Amino acid sequence: MAPKITLEVPEDDLKKSLEEYRLYALRLGATDAAIVTTDIIIIDERVVAKCAYPKCVGYGTSANCPPHAMGVDQMRKVVDRFRYGIFVKIEVPPHDIAGKEATKKTRTPYQKKIAEIVSKIEARAFYDGYHLAVGFGSGSCKRIFCPDVECTALIPGKSCPHLYKARSSMEAVGMDAFTMSARVGWDIYPIGRSTSSEEIPHGLMLGLVLVY
């Protein structure tokens, strides 16, 4: 029998569920996963500004990217209603994310994997009775799922063909994923066009599921 929605979840049951989701993330392919309290989530307008300056190729092209994604003020209100989440990472080999060897083709599989992990944890939490669970991925969903077509979710009367996988990235809603990673003890490095793959031990793809 499916779990029913309850007015309050006993703390022991909640912590058991969170640990199950953390282990589930590892089984799905995450390099690591952490149970986090929402006070580690940093929402900063400057993060969204970095989507626009210099403008990301995904800016304005999908329903899950700025300026269409949920704004930072609304996101703060959402986060304030949650207590716990599952923070996940995939470590990316340096040559797949930095230097001349790195391309969209080498990065995208890791972004797809994060999207898969986030969506499956979100779905499992939903069916376990945490019906308001919501996830956030890494990178533009358009570049991951629909690189060569217009985002149908922006067309009146149509919806996303990848409804259960496509999510806003953490950055798209203003989450400072870099500082959050440092807060949980994960090494993270600024990687740009000038970064050599020899300068970093790995890159990170990050995702977050707010559970309860």
Coordinates of C-alpha atoms in Angstrom, one line a residue:
M1 CA 0.0 0.0 0.0
A2 CA 1.3 3.4 -0.9
P3 CA 2.2 5.7 2.0
K4 CA -0.5 8.2 2.8
I5 CA 0.0 11.9 3.3
T6 CA 0.3 12.8 7.0
L7 CA 0.0 16.1 8.8
E8 CA 3.4 15.6 10.5
V9 CA 6.3 13.2 9.6
P10 CA 8.0 11.8 12.7
E11 CA 11.6 12.9 12.9
D12 CA 13.0 9.4 12.9
D13 CA 11.0 8.4 9.8
L14 CA 12.2 11.6 8.0
K15 CA 15.8 10.9 8.8
K16 CA 15.4 7.3 7.7
S17 CA 13.9 8.5 4.4
L18 CA 16.7 11.1 3.8
E19 CA 19.4 8.4 4.3
E20 CA 17.6 6.2 1.9
Y21 CA 17.6 8.9 -0.7
R22 CA 21.2 9.7 -0.1
L23 CA 22.1 6.0 -0.7
Y24 CA 19.8 5.9 -3.7
A25 CA 21.7 8.8 -5.2
L26 CA 25.0 6.9 -4.9
R27 CA 23.4 3.8 -6.5
L28 CA 22.2 5.9 -9.4
G29 CA 25.8 7.1 -10.0
A30 CA 26.5 10.1 -7.9
T31 CA 30.1 10.5 -6.7
D32 CA 28.8 11.7 -3.3
A33 CA 25.5 12.8 -1.8
A34 CA 24.8 14.7 1.4
I35 CA 21.8 15.2 3.6
V36 CA 21.7 19.0 4.1
T37 CA 19.6 21.4 6.1
T38 CA 18.2 24.3 4.1
D39 CA 20.2 26.9 6.0
I40 CA 23.2 25.9 3.9
I41 CA 21.3 27.0 0.7
I42 CA 22.6 30.4 -0.4
I43 CA 20.4 32.4 -2.8
D44 CA 22.1 35.4 -4.3
E45 CA 21.0 37.8 -7.0
R46 CA 24.6 37.8 -8.3
V47 CA 24.3 34.2 -9.3
V48 CA 21.5 35.0 -11.8
A49 CA 23.5 38.1 -12.9
K50 CA 26.3 35.7 -14.0
C51 CA 23.7 34.0 -16.3
A52 CA 23.3 37.3 -18.1
Y53 CA 26.8 38.8 -17.9
P54 CA 28.5 37.3 -19.9
K55 CA 25.3 36.0 -21.3
C56 CA 25.0 32.2 -21.2
V57 CA 23.9 30.6 -24.5
G58 CA 20.9 29.2 -22.7
Y59 CA 19.7 32.6 -21.3
G60 CA 16.1 33.2 -22.3
T61 CA 15.9 30.0 -24.5
S62 CA 14.0 27.8 -22.1
A63 CA 11.3 27.9 -19.5
N64 CA 13.8 26.7 -16.8
C65 CA 16.4 29.4 -17.5
P66 CA 16.4 33.1 -16.6
P67 CA 14.5 35.3 -17.1
H68 CA 11.7 32.6 -17.2
A69 CA 12.8 30.6 -14.2
M70 CA 11.5 31.3 -10.8
G71 CA 12.9 34.5 -9.4
V72 CA 15.2 34.7 -6.4
D73 CA 12.6 36.3 -4.1
Q74 CA 10.1 33.6 -4.8
M75 CA 12.9 31.0 -4.5
R76 CA 13.8 32.2 -1.1
K77 CA 10.2 31.8 0.1
V78 CA 10.2 28.3 -1.3
V79 CA 13.4 27.3 0.4
D80 CA 12.2 28.8 3.7
R81 CA 9.3 26.2 3.7
F82 CA 11.7 23.3 3.6
R83 CA 14.0 21.9 6.3
Y84 CA 16.0 19.2 4.5
G85 CA 17.3 18.3 1.1
I86 CA 19.7 15.9 -0.7
F87 CA 22.7 17.6 -2.3
V88 CA 24.4 15.4 -5.0
K89 CA 27.6 15.7 -7.0
I90 CA 29.2 14.0 -9.9
E91 CA 33.0 14.5 -10.2
V92 CA 33.9 15.1 -13.9
P93 CA 37.3 14.2 -15.3
P94 CA 39.3 17.3 -16.0
H95 CA 39.6 16.7 -19.8
D96 CA 35.8 16.4 -20.1
I97 CA 35.2 19.8 -18.5
A98 CA 38.2 22.0 -19.0
G99 CA 40.8 22.8 -21.6
K100 CA 40.7 22.4 -25.4
E101 CA 39.5 18.8 -25.2
A102 CA 36.3 19.8 -23.4
T103 CA 33.2 20.4 -25.5
K104 CA 29.5 20.4 -25.1
K105 CA 29.6 16.8 -26.1
T106 CA 31.9 15.8 -23.2
R107 CA 30.0 17.8 -20.6
T108 CA 26.4 16.9 -21.5
P109 CA 26.4 13.3 -20.4
Y110 CA 27.3 14.4 -16.8
Q111 CA 24.5 17.0 -16.8
K112 CA 22.1 14.4 -18.1
K113 CA 23.2 12.1 -15.3
I114 CA 22.6 14.7 -12.7
A115 CA 19.1 15.4 -14.2
E116 CA 18.3 11.7 -14.0
I117 CA 19.5 11.4 -10.4
V118 CA 17.6 14.5 -9.3
S119 CA 14.4 13.5 -11.1
K120 CA 14.4 9.9 -9.6
I121 CA 15.0 11.1 -6.1
E122 CA 12.3 13.7 -6.5
A123 CA 9.9 11.0 -7.8
R124 CA 10.7 8.6 -5.1
A125 CA 10.2 11.2 -2.4
F126 CA 6.9 12.1 -3.9
Y127 CA 5.6 8.5 -3.9
D128 CA 6.9 8.1 -0.3
G129 CA 4.5 10.9 0.8
Y130 CA 6.8 13.9 0.5
H131 CA 4.5 15.3 -2.1
L132 CA 6.1 18.8 -2.3
A133 CA 9.7 17.5 -3.0
V134 CA 11.3 19.5 -5.8
G135 CA 14.6 19.1 -7.6
F136 CA 17.2 21.3 -9.3
G137 CA 19.9 20.2 -11.8
S138 CA 23.0 21.5 -13.5
G139 CA 23.1 23.5 -16.7
S140 CA 20.5 24.5 -19.2
C141 CA 17.8 21.8 -19.8
K142 CA 17.5 23.0 -23.4
R143 CA 21.2 22.3 -24.1
I144 CA 20.8 18.9 -22.4
F145 CA 17.5 17.7 -23.9
C146 CA 16.5 19.9 -26.8
P147 CA 19.6 21.6 -28.2
D148 CA 18.3 21.9 -31.8
V149 CA 14.6 22.8 -31.3
E150 CA 12.7 25.6 -29.7
C151 CA 11.6 25.2 -26.1
T152 CA 8.0 24.1 -26.4
A153 CA 7.3 25.1 -22.8
L154 CA 7.6 28.7 -23.9
I155 CA 4.9 28.2 -26.6
P156 CA 1.4 29.0 -25.3
G157 CA -0.7 25.8 -25.1
K158 CA 2.3 23.5 -25.2
S159 CA 4.3 21.8 -22.5
C160 CA 7.8 20.4 -22.1
P161 CA 8.4 17.0 -23.7
H162 CA 10.8 16.1 -20.9
L163 CA 8.4 17.1 -18.1
Y164 CA 9.7 14.7 -15.5
K165 CA 13.5 15.3 -16.2
A166 CA 13.9 18.9 -17.2
R167 CA 14.5 21.2 -14.2
S168 CA 16.0 24.6 -13.6
S169 CA 19.6 24.4 -12.6
M170 CA 20.5 25.5 -9.1
E171 CA 22.2 28.6 -10.6
A172 CA 19.1 29.6 -12.7
V173 CA 17.1 30.2 -9.5
G174 CA 20.0 32.0 -7.8
M175 CA 21.5 29.2 -5.7
D176 CA 25.2 29.7 -5.1
A177 CA 26.2 26.1 -5.7
F178 CA 29.9 26.9 -5.5
T179 CA 29.8 28.2 -1.9
M180 CA 27.3 25.5 -0.9
S181 CA 29.7 22.8 -2.1
A182 CA 32.5 24.4 0.0
R183 CA 30.1 24.4 3.0
V184 CA 29.7 20.6 2.8
G185 CA 33.4 20.0 2.3
W186 CA 33.4 19.3 -1.5
D187 CA 36.4 20.7 -3.4
I188 CA 35.2 22.9 -6.2
Y189 CA 37.2 25.0 -8.7
P190 CA 36.3 28.0 -10.9
I191 CA 36.5 26.6 -14.5
G192 CA 36.3 28.8 -17.5
R193 CA 37.5 28.9 -21.1
S194 CA 41.1 29.6 -20.0
T195 CA 41.3 26.8 -17.5
S196 CA 43.6 24.0 -18.4
S197 CA 42.6 20.4 -17.6
E198 CA 46.0 20.0 -16.0
E199 CA 45.2 22.7 -13.4
I200 CA 42.3 20.9 -11.7
P201 CA 41.8 17.5 -10.3
H202 CA 38.1 17.4 -11.4
G203 CA 35.1 19.4 -12.1
L204 CA 31.7 19.1 -10.5
M205 CA 28.1 18.7 -11.7
L206 CA 25.7 19.4 -8.8
G207 CA 22.0 18.8 -8.1
L208 CA 19.7 19.4 -5.2
V209 CA 16.4 17.9 -4.1
L210 CA 14.4 19.7 -1.5
V211 CA 12.5 17.0 0.3
Y212 CA 10.6 18.3 3.4

